[in-house]
């Protein structure tokens, strides 16, 4: 026995709302550059035309409509074939699939005779939104998500109402409402707003308590070529343009970029421009270069061409001796500006997914064969040191013969620098405690200032910073910490790159700007490896638990950190505002509950709405008695009224209709006949009196 075929969908409004939802899905993937702009514009323009054709031929599409759909699908398959031939990673497979899906949506819109076909289109638009969401790196995605949610809810409400009208679904009885198009539109708006509020609250709750998925289990990580125009580096650490901006000055666009030398006599600015976005399992210092040689004014790193790692795009870096407890994590970098040839990584890089050639310097840091340009995407798997504070404190002294380059200091270094380091760390029993004391001393004693005094010619830059200028920026602080640590026999080096940046819990990306460029210190602990220290910024903890990935926990920590950084007066104002907000919400809920409790008796005493045969006859009896001048008394119950009219036999059926679910039983029909006889008898008696 075959199932009955569903009737064609007649609602033009439902079709229009579904087309709007699909068009918003196409727009969302176009904004994220998953499909070409021309294809998105063409698809959005064709969707209403195709939907109009589908409605016109809803009872049966002619052959030319089906042929047009086949041609569109073949075109989409041809485009997808070209796209698959050009991809380099599994991650890029999303782009040709998105193109194919958009074309299929237009083809499907040509033949949507029934409501279930509209449901398929609505679900497909959700898939397009999901693709756009996976590519989104900022809040612009909300501009597509919010109107799509409204359109989808409106489509579901319209479809449910159509099903109610057809009788394919049932609804609980409700009081009669005024009819007409304005009333229907108002009810539709209320349903949509109510559904949007519930869906938003549920989605926000899930988002806040469910940790985001990690990408560590992927076979390949994302990488993609940039916009082009890079400058060849040939393995050397080069900037995209000259860093010189005049005597002792640096250009804002490049000053905080990585270079093979860090001159402590150069001053510059911090441009507040977006440099890159990073999708990472954990925050870290994004390191681009390491410096190990100090000559009194300048820190120097590896200026050689490095070692070529061969063909990519997956580069397994040579295994280095990295002792101690470790934890691996992945990062994907999306560049928004031109950067030097340094490939930024977190901690110790293990594997690099990069679209062009890569070399490695003597510190184990990867370098590109050309400067990194806007639009470049690459990924790194790194190894973090996760030793506890107790383990770092218990580490044995280092073997000096293995770390001579990281202990070297210029012969002309003033003795008072060494004396100050010894004085600050007096009483400390371990290298870890000594470094922490130096870090704390620099943080609380000196002033952070970008345009700090430049050391005179022939003067040691660290000595000038510690004893005369007493102000500087991250480079002066990091240089001072490294030099003072070395004077105590602790291996140290200076690293340069960027701090983690501002984390967006809605997108899962760290936004790194020019103001996040930074220099810090790395100290070696015997048996554990290199660990970062910073007198001017907070180094992210390498230990990550499941709670660290829960957005609600991150949001609470963010609020706590920002409130703690406020002035006392501002903190009091924030606390007062929070108390007022919570108090107002509680007062609103209490008042609403009391009002409902006060309205409950009135809701319980509402008159029964005549909807069954017996109650309808009771209403006719009431009207007949009123016409004879014997209206129903205010205190008179239905049973008393029926008794007065000599129709007491109908009382059980009337009560059953008022309180039971079944309102059309045979007893109700018989009771209606009894009441109608009583009404006729009333009329006869009235006629007899007139005679």
XYZ file of C-alpha atoms in Angstrom:
691
model
C 0.000 0.000 0.000
C 1.572 3.270 -1.142
C 1.610 6.366 1.025
C -0.576 9.262 -0.144
C 1.232 12.002 -2.057
C 1.350 15.304 -0.213
C -0.542 18.151 -1.897
C 1.412 21.015 -3.521
C 2.392 23.907 -1.291
C 0.168 26.881 -2.071
C 1.648 29.534 0.248
C 3.611 32.162 -1.684
C 4.699 33.789 1.573
C 6.266 30.540 2.830
C 8.181 30.141 -0.435
C 9.389 33.739 -0.247
C 10.663 33.357 3.321
C 12.531 30.150 2.429
C 14.145 31.880 -0.559
C 15.248 34.716 1.724
C 16.852 32.194 4.110
C 18.720 30.485 1.258
C 19.854 33.845 -0.143
C 21.208 34.809 3.287
C 23.154 31.530 3.399
C 24.674 32.278 0.000
C 25.516 35.801 1.127
C 27.196 34.450 4.274
C 29.584 32.167 2.365
C 30.273 34.970 -0.115
C 31.245 37.363 2.696
C 33.721 34.741 3.955
C 35.089 34.452 0.379
C 34.175 30.787 0.140
C 32.511 31.395 -3.252
C 33.290 34.002 -5.933
C 31.344 37.241 -5.685
C 29.938 36.873 -9.215
C 28.543 33.431 -8.412
C 26.908 34.687 -5.212
C 25.290 37.660 -6.986
C 24.048 35.426 -9.812
C 22.646 32.850 -7.373
C 20.847 35.459 -5.258
C 19.346 36.994 -8.405
C 18.176 33.610 -9.779
C 16.708 32.232 -6.550
C 13.436 34.267 -6.583
C 13.001 33.558 -10.308
C 13.473 29.837 -9.730
C 11.073 29.882 -6.776
C 8.451 31.655 -8.898
C 8.799 28.988 -11.597
C 8.487 26.253 -8.959
C 5.255 27.792 -7.648
C 3.809 28.187 -11.096
C 4.443 24.524 -11.945
C 3.830 23.144 -8.464
C 1.398 20.544 -9.770
C 3.954 19.154 -12.212
C 7.125 20.644 -13.677
C 7.516 20.511 -17.471
C 10.519 18.915 -19.115
C 12.322 22.187 -19.779
C 12.360 23.008 -16.032
C 13.937 19.664 -15.173
C 16.418 20.119 -18.033
C 17.425 23.531 -16.681
C 18.012 22.007 -13.233
C 20.210 19.284 -14.760
C 22.256 21.880 -16.664
C 22.825 23.865 -13.476
C 23.959 20.760 -11.596
C 26.372 19.831 -14.393
C 27.769 23.366 -14.314
C 28.272 23.095 -10.559
C 30.039 19.739 -10.923
C 32.367 21.182 -13.551
C 33.247 24.108 -11.284
C 33.800 21.739 -8.355
C 36.101 19.551 -10.450
C 38.279 22.559 -11.269
C 38.309 23.597 -7.628
C 39.313 20.155 -6.361
C 42.181 20.053 -8.854
C 43.618 23.287 -7.394
C 43.376 22.568 -3.658
C 46.452 21.684 -1.625
C 44.889 20.590 1.687
C 41.746 18.869 2.890
C 40.840 22.117 4.619
C 40.520 23.871 1.254
C 37.992 21.297 0.042
C 35.308 23.448 1.669
C 35.568 26.049 -1.088
C 34.663 23.942 -4.173
C 32.044 22.108 -2.105
C 30.499 25.437 -1.121
C 30.372 26.511 -4.794
C 28.705 23.236 -5.765
C 26.202 23.558 -2.938
C 25.236 27.096 -3.977
C 24.587 26.001 -7.574
C 22.561 22.999 -6.375
C 20.410 25.350 -4.296
C 19.440 27.303 -7.413
C 18.738 24.078 -9.297
C 16.620 22.720 -6.458
C 14.661 25.990 -6.253
C 13.314 25.316 -9.772
C 11.370 22.269 -8.597
C 9.894 22.656 -5.097
C 6.287 21.509 -5.424
C 5.704 20.349 -1.842
C 6.400 21.641 1.633
C 9.022 19.009 2.333
C 11.034 20.378 -0.605
C 10.978 23.759 1.095
C 12.216 22.099 4.281
C 15.151 20.660 2.302
C 16.060 24.135 1.031
C 15.789 25.570 4.527
C 18.108 22.863 5.900
C 20.538 23.452 3.051
C 20.701 27.140 3.911
C 21.695 26.113 7.438
C 24.570 24.092 5.965
C 25.750 27.205 4.113
C 25.595 29.152 7.385
C 27.688 26.428 9.054
C 30.344 26.658 6.321
C 30.453 30.434 6.687
C 30.712 30.092 10.458
C 33.663 27.712 10.155
C 35.476 30.323 8.075
C 34.462 33.414 10.049
C 37.178 35.174 12.031
C 35.252 38.193 13.299
C 31.778 39.322 14.296
C 30.622 40.123 10.763
C 29.154 36.631 10.617
C 26.385 37.821 12.953
C 25.131 40.151 10.178
C 24.080 37.022 8.265
C 23.207 34.770 11.198
C 20.665 37.078 12.880
C 18.423 37.742 9.825
C 18.722 34.089 8.749
C 17.470 32.993 12.167
C 14.469 35.312 11.843
C 13.698 34.040 8.330
C 14.053 30.387 9.370
C 11.742 30.830 12.360
C 9.184 32.645 10.218
C 9.300 29.773 7.699
C 8.750 27.182 10.436
C 5.809 29.123 11.892
C 4.179 29.520 8.465
C 4.679 25.850 7.671
C 3.145 24.815 10.993
C 0.131 27.053 10.439
C -0.368 25.577 6.983
C -0.248 22.084 8.488
C -2.847 23.120 11.092
C -5.134 24.426 8.355
C -4.799 21.148 6.437
C -5.485 19.105 9.580
C -2.244 17.122 9.277
C -1.309 18.245 12.796
C -3.461 19.149 15.779
C -3.176 21.886 18.339
C -4.594 22.332 21.809
C -7.713 24.512 21.849
C -7.162 28.165 22.588
C -9.477 31.124 23.107
C -10.707 32.696 19.919
C -8.610 35.578 18.623
C -9.582 38.329 16.219
C -9.119 37.346 12.591
C -7.767 39.328 9.689
C -4.391 39.975 8.110
C -3.124 42.526 10.697
C -3.939 40.118 13.527
C -2.271 37.213 11.689
C 0.835 39.299 11.022
C 0.983 40.336 14.661
C 0.644 36.735 15.823
C 3.335 35.627 13.375
C 5.682 38.315 14.683
C 5.036 37.224 18.270
C 5.734 33.585 17.431
C 8.930 34.481 15.596
C 10.194 36.705 18.407
C 9.348 34.097 21.025
C 11.077 31.354 19.057
C 14.107 33.577 18.420
C 14.404 34.355 22.126
C 14.239 30.675 23.087
C 16.687 29.630 20.364
C 19.103 32.430 21.281
C 19.007 31.574 24.975
C 19.534 27.858 24.293
C 22.346 28.519 21.828
C 24.058 30.952 24.183
C 23.835 28.447 27.038
C 25.350 25.679 24.919
C 28.052 28.022 23.657
C 29.018 29.143 27.161
C 29.287 25.693 28.737
C 30.572 23.457 25.903
C 34.317 23.667 25.178
C 35.096 24.446 21.522
C 36.505 21.544 19.480
C 40.236 21.346 18.899
C 41.964 20.708 15.592
C 44.827 18.625 16.911
C 43.448 15.379 15.491
C 43.379 16.510 11.868
C 45.504 14.759 9.298
C 46.478 18.108 7.807
C 46.182 21.621 9.143
C 45.173 24.691 7.100
C 47.664 26.553 4.941
C 47.174 28.838 1.961
C 49.252 31.145 -0.204
C 49.021 34.869 0.365
C 48.120 37.675 -1.982
C 51.560 37.728 -3.605
C 54.190 40.423 -3.907
C 56.529 38.958 -1.291
C 60.209 39.875 -1.129
C 62.666 37.002 -1.485
C 64.602 36.250 1.661
C 66.561 33.193 0.627
C 66.615 31.869 4.189
C 67.748 35.195 5.681
C 65.622 36.995 8.255
C 64.339 39.963 6.261
C 61.625 42.563 6.741
C 59.143 43.458 3.945
C 60.643 46.965 3.792
C 63.498 48.894 5.321
C 63.167 49.451 9.057
C 65.073 52.694 8.924
C 63.165 55.878 9.521
C 66.031 58.248 10.156
C 68.756 58.473 12.761
C 67.655 56.512 15.806
C 64.078 56.153 14.480
C 62.122 53.294 12.978
C 59.112 53.297 10.715
C 55.917 52.429 12.512
C 54.979 49.716 10.026
C 58.184 47.736 10.540
C 59.725 48.803 13.811
C 57.982 46.098 15.812
C 58.510 43.504 13.128
C 61.156 40.861 13.659
C 64.668 41.462 12.325
C 68.035 39.716 12.899
C 69.147 42.553 15.231
C 67.465 44.326 18.128
C 69.106 47.734 18.577
C 68.314 49.217 21.996
C 69.105 52.736 20.719
C 66.237 52.771 18.196
C 62.856 54.267 19.079
C 59.565 53.927 17.246
C 55.795 53.764 17.525
C 53.181 51.069 18.078
C 50.776 51.040 15.109
C 47.307 49.869 16.142
C 46.766 47.881 12.959
C 45.566 44.292 12.741
C 48.575 42.087 11.997
C 47.120 38.584 12.143
C 44.450 36.365 13.631
C 45.443 33.168 15.381
C 43.275 30.127 16.010
C 45.024 28.206 18.765
C 44.288 25.549 21.340
C 45.999 27.690 23.962
C 47.332 31.266 24.161
C 51.081 31.730 23.871
C 53.769 34.222 22.998
C 53.972 34.110 19.190
C 57.741 33.999 18.738
C 59.477 35.037 15.522
C 63.152 35.423 16.476
C 65.653 34.675 19.227
C 68.734 36.753 20.157
C 71.665 35.307 22.079
C 74.560 37.773 21.602
C 74.726 41.149 23.378
C 77.448 43.703 22.567
C 76.403 46.548 24.857
C 73.849 48.206 22.565
C 72.435 45.508 20.286
C 71.148 41.946 20.586
C 72.014 39.726 17.600
C 70.470 36.422 16.529
C 71.189 34.014 13.701
C 72.190 35.974 10.588
C 73.010 32.929 8.459
C 70.895 31.572 5.621
C 69.735 28.631 7.719
C 69.233 25.017 6.747
C 66.824 24.176 3.931
C 64.183 21.630 4.943
C 63.387 20.513 1.393
C 59.983 20.215 -0.247
C 56.755 20.797 1.643
C 54.058 21.656 2.279
C 54.408 19.629 5.507
C 57.746 20.207 7.233
C 58.839 17.971 10.093
C 61.414 19.984 11.972
C 64.540 18.149 13.156
C 64.054 16.709 16.612
C 65.877 18.738 19.215
C 66.652 17.762 22.766
C 63.646 19.184 24.589
C 63.567 17.702 28.105
C 60.947 17.929 30.801
C 57.175 17.361 30.705
C 55.733 18.606 27.409
C 52.326 19.157 25.847
C 51.624 19.654 22.152
C 49.174 22.171 20.695
C 48.315 23.553 17.282
C 48.062 27.114 15.989
C 46.831 28.471 12.664
C 47.974 31.955 11.644
C 45.876 34.108 9.277
C 48.000 37.091 8.239
C 46.378 40.479 7.709
C 49.569 42.441 6.954
C 52.988 41.990 5.360
C 55.482 40.543 7.840
C 59.153 39.468 7.853
C 60.344 36.042 6.742
C 60.099 34.715 10.298
C 57.407 32.042 10.659
C 55.765 32.790 13.989
C 55.286 29.838 16.314
C 54.460 29.065 19.924
C 57.191 27.536 22.106
C 59.155 24.769 20.341
C 57.805 24.080 16.804
C 57.545 20.419 15.778
C 55.651 20.475 12.478
C 54.936 23.350 10.102
C 52.240 23.351 7.392
C 53.435 26.045 4.998
C 52.679 26.620 1.276
C 56.263 27.502 0.187
C 59.837 26.612 1.067
C 61.029 26.640 4.675
C 64.455 26.731 6.288
C 65.469 26.499 9.940
C 67.952 28.582 11.943
C 70.294 27.370 14.657
C 67.658 28.008 17.322
C 65.235 25.621 15.636
C 62.958 28.423 14.372
C 61.456 28.151 10.862
C 61.921 30.845 8.210
C 60.142 31.334 4.915
C 61.955 31.740 1.607
C 60.199 35.113 1.151
C 58.504 37.710 3.315
C 55.044 36.790 4.580
C 52.338 38.700 2.747
C 48.745 39.581 3.481
C 46.360 36.635 3.094
C 48.907 33.944 3.916
C 47.659 31.085 6.108
C 49.860 28.509 7.806
C 49.713 26.145 10.777
C 52.187 24.936 13.371
C 52.223 22.087 15.866
C 54.260 23.166 18.885
C 55.541 21.584 22.080
C 54.948 23.479 25.327
C 56.829 23.006 28.555
C 54.328 22.264 31.318
C 56.586 21.851 34.337
C 55.041 23.024 37.590
C 56.438 25.851 39.685
C 57.717 23.281 42.183
C 59.539 21.398 39.429
C 61.126 24.595 38.110
C 62.247 25.536 41.602
C 63.722 22.057 42.153
C 65.680 21.992 38.880
C 69.450 21.444 39.418
C 72.037 24.064 38.352
C 72.805 24.077 34.633
C 75.966 22.679 33.142
C 77.818 25.851 32.209
C 79.886 24.244 29.451
C 76.734 23.523 27.425
C 75.364 27.077 27.630
C 78.389 29.336 27.197
C 76.710 31.416 24.404
C 73.744 32.102 26.708
C 75.982 33.305 29.541
C 78.299 35.613 27.589
C 78.377 39.310 28.495
C 80.427 42.186 27.051
C 83.726 42.875 28.836
C 82.761 46.526 29.152
C 79.586 45.788 31.123
C 79.707 48.040 34.212
C 80.216 46.148 37.450
C 77.286 47.917 39.078
C 74.907 45.920 36.839
C 76.244 42.661 38.300
C 76.132 44.107 41.813
C 72.512 45.179 41.409
C 71.528 41.695 40.222
C 73.233 40.089 43.217
C 71.611 42.571 45.590
C 68.098 42.033 44.232
C 68.378 38.234 44.422
C 70.102 38.022 47.803
C 68.615 35.198 49.840
C 67.118 33.309 46.846
C 68.047 29.615 46.886
C 67.201 28.579 43.290
C 67.601 29.972 39.794
C 63.821 30.081 39.421
C 63.464 32.276 42.513
C 66.302 34.544 41.341
C 64.656 35.119 37.962
C 61.296 35.826 39.595
C 62.892 38.362 41.945
C 64.580 40.144 39.022
C 61.319 40.130 37.082
C 59.399 41.605 40.013
C 62.073 44.229 40.669
C 62.016 45.504 37.087
C 58.216 45.546 36.978
C 57.722 47.617 40.116
C 60.780 49.914 39.883
C 60.896 51.152 36.282
C 58.436 52.991 34.040
C 57.187 51.714 30.698
C 57.549 54.403 28.029
C 57.963 54.031 24.268
C 59.767 57.332 23.727
C 62.351 56.751 26.442
C 65.795 58.452 26.481
C 68.394 57.083 24.067
C 71.727 56.005 25.640
C 74.665 58.281 24.707
C 77.340 57.009 22.345
C 79.698 54.557 23.997
C 77.358 53.813 26.903
C 76.023 50.356 27.705
C 72.274 50.420 26.984
C 71.286 48.192 29.923
C 73.400 50.186 32.373
C 71.875 53.432 31.091
C 68.349 52.010 31.474
C 68.928 50.712 35.031
C 70.741 53.665 36.562
C 69.902 56.797 34.558
C 66.882 56.620 32.267
C 64.896 54.272 34.534
C 62.229 54.067 31.857
C 61.931 52.175 28.613
C 59.762 49.713 26.694
C 59.733 45.936 26.339
C 63.149 45.731 24.665
C 64.936 47.573 27.478
C 63.129 45.526 30.150
C 63.853 42.210 28.427
C 67.503 43.127 27.792
C 67.995 44.107 31.423
C 66.439 40.875 32.712
C 68.548 38.725 30.387
C 71.806 40.539 31.218
C 71.185 40.438 34.978
C 70.262 36.732 34.823
C 73.434 35.959 32.867
C 75.505 37.847 35.437
C 74.207 35.327 38.004
C 75.173 32.330 35.865
C 71.633 31.638 34.586
C 71.378 30.891 30.807
C 69.077 33.466 29.224
C 68.201 34.836 25.795
C 65.835 37.443 24.352
C 62.875 36.461 22.166
C 60.786 38.747 19.959
C 57.361 38.441 18.397
C 53.854 39.137 19.716
C 51.841 38.581 22.868
C 48.710 36.401 22.403
C 46.434 39.324 21.515
C 42.773 39.844 22.344
C 40.705 36.664 22.412
C 37.200 36.723 20.939
C 35.112 34.007 22.648
C 32.492 34.142 19.885
C 34.902 33.391 17.026
C 37.641 31.532 18.903
C 40.400 33.687 17.367
C 43.099 35.840 18.922
C 43.313 39.237 17.187
C 46.957 40.324 17.161
C 47.656 43.995 16.431
C 50.797 46.056 16.015
C 50.479 47.174 19.624
C 50.922 43.527 20.662
C 54.488 43.341 19.300
C 56.768 42.411 22.143
C 60.144 41.229 23.420
C 60.605 38.933 26.405
C 63.174 36.602 27.992
C 63.617 32.835 27.854
C 65.550 31.107 30.646
C 66.887 27.554 30.545
C 66.167 25.217 33.454
C 68.249 22.055 33.624
C 66.248 18.984 32.671
C 63.153 21.046 31.777
C 64.065 23.293 28.840
C 63.420 26.951 27.985
C 60.674 28.858 29.832
C 59.459 32.419 29.198
C 59.629 35.325 31.661
C 58.472 38.878 31.136
C 58.784 41.977 33.363
C 56.176 43.969 31.407
C 53.499 41.467 30.388
C 51.867 38.287 31.606
C 53.194 35.057 30.105
C 50.291 32.630 29.430
C 50.347 29.541 31.592
C 51.438 26.443 29.656
C 49.115 24.241 31.696
C 45.676 23.954 30.081
C 42.745 22.114 31.634
C 39.291 21.475 30.225
C 37.979 24.457 32.214
C 40.408 26.755 30.399
C 38.535 25.998 27.177
C 35.021 26.641 28.525
C 33.838 30.061 27.233
C 31.897 30.788 30.436
C 35.048 30.319 32.530
C 37.029 32.511 30.133
C 34.380 35.212 30.264
C 34.360 35.156 34.069
C 38.149 35.417 34.185
C 38.068 38.251 31.651
C 35.556 40.192 33.758
C 37.526 39.565 36.944
C 40.794 40.710 35.365
C 39.274 43.889 33.938
C 37.458 44.773 37.148
C 40.641 44.203 39.166
C 42.529 46.609 36.889
C 40.084 49.465 37.521
C 40.576 52.275 39.971
C 38.820 51.853 43.358
C 36.161 54.448 42.499
C 35.439 52.790 39.158
C 35.261 49.392 40.869
C 32.647 50.750 43.294
C 30.581 52.110 40.396
C 30.737 48.775 38.539
C 29.704 46.895 41.689
C 26.808 49.315 42.275
C 25.649 48.935 38.687
C 25.800 45.142 38.959
C 23.806 45.165 42.208
C 21.212 47.514 40.688
C 20.901 45.312 37.597
C 20.466 42.114 39.602
C 18.079 43.810 42.031
C 15.987 45.188 39.196
C 15.779 41.762 37.543
C 14.725 40.109 40.823
C 12.119 42.810 41.475
C 10.711 42.388 37.961
C 10.398 38.611 38.367
C 8.786 38.917 41.813
C 6.285 41.496 40.562
C 5.447 39.370 37.545
C 4.878 36.322 39.739
C 2.601 38.241 42.087
C 0.592 39.610 39.182
C 0.135 36.119 37.805
C -0.984 34.881 41.213
C -3.523 37.735 41.421
C -4.842 36.960 37.915
C -5.162 33.217 38.562
C -8.695 33.356 40.086
C -9.924 35.411 37.133
C -8.416 32.934 34.687
C -10.083 30.053 36.517
C -13.528 31.786 36.437
C -13.539 32.416 32.699
C -16.853 31.408 31.111
C -16.908 28.237 29.077
C -16.654 28.986 25.383
C -19.529 27.219 23.578
C -17.881 24.731 21.293
C -19.946 21.519 21.646
C -23.567 20.699 20.743
C -24.819 20.798 24.359
C -23.117 24.059 25.305
C -24.248 25.642 22.043
C -27.829 24.645 22.850
C -27.346 26.029 26.382
C -26.407 29.380 24.833
C -29.576 29.314 22.711
C -31.619 28.575 25.824
C -30.005 31.496 27.629
C -30.905 33.803 24.720
C -34.481 32.499 24.569
C -35.049 33.104 28.276
C -33.608 36.616 27.966
C -36.004 37.324 25.070
C -38.955 36.256 27.255
C -37.860 38.616 30.019
C -36.492 35.832 32.217
C -32.701 36.301 31.835
C -30.178 34.153 33.589
C -29.449 35.406 37.088
C -25.797 36.295 37.906
C -25.554 33.546 40.535
C -27.406 30.926 38.500
C -25.276 27.964 37.410
C -25.830 26.093 34.125
C -27.406 23.159 35.999
C -29.823 25.503 37.806
C -30.726 27.174 34.517
C -31.445 23.829 32.868
C -33.525 22.738 35.859
C -35.602 25.920 35.599
C -36.201 25.237 31.911
C -37.276 21.630 32.578
C -34.161 20.258 30.810
C -32.291 18.760 33.730
C -31.513 15.621 31.728
C -28.973 17.665 29.725
C -26.900 18.686 32.792
C -24.385 15.740 32.652
C -23.629 16.353 28.965
C -23.103 20.098 29.481
C -20.723 19.452 32.379
C -18.883 16.811 30.349
C -18.353 19.248 27.493
C -17.061 21.893 29.889
C -14.468 19.691 31.584
C -13.797 16.653 29.376
C -11.642 16.432 26.261
C -14.289 14.738 24.105
C -16.788 17.461 23.173
C -18.807 15.684 20.521
C -20.041 12.487 22.207
C -23.445 10.962 21.352
C -24.690 12.067 24.772
C -23.940 15.687 23.847
C -26.086 15.421 20.729
C -29.005 13.929 22.699
C -28.634 16.643 25.368
C -28.752 19.343 22.677
C -32.013 17.842 21.432
C -33.438 17.919 24.977
C -32.505 21.590 25.378
C -33.967 22.492 21.969
C -37.242 20.793 22.996
C -37.245 22.918 26.160
C -36.742 26.051 24.022
C -39.667 25.014 21.783
C -41.798 24.414 24.850
C -40.977 27.913 26.073
C -42.162 29.299 22.744
C -45.377 27.268 22.863
C -46.198 28.430 26.344
C -45.566 32.020 25.275
C -47.970 31.586 22.308
C -50.661 30.055 24.494
C -50.533 33.023 26.832
C -50.861 35.451 23.915
C -53.912 33.530 22.682
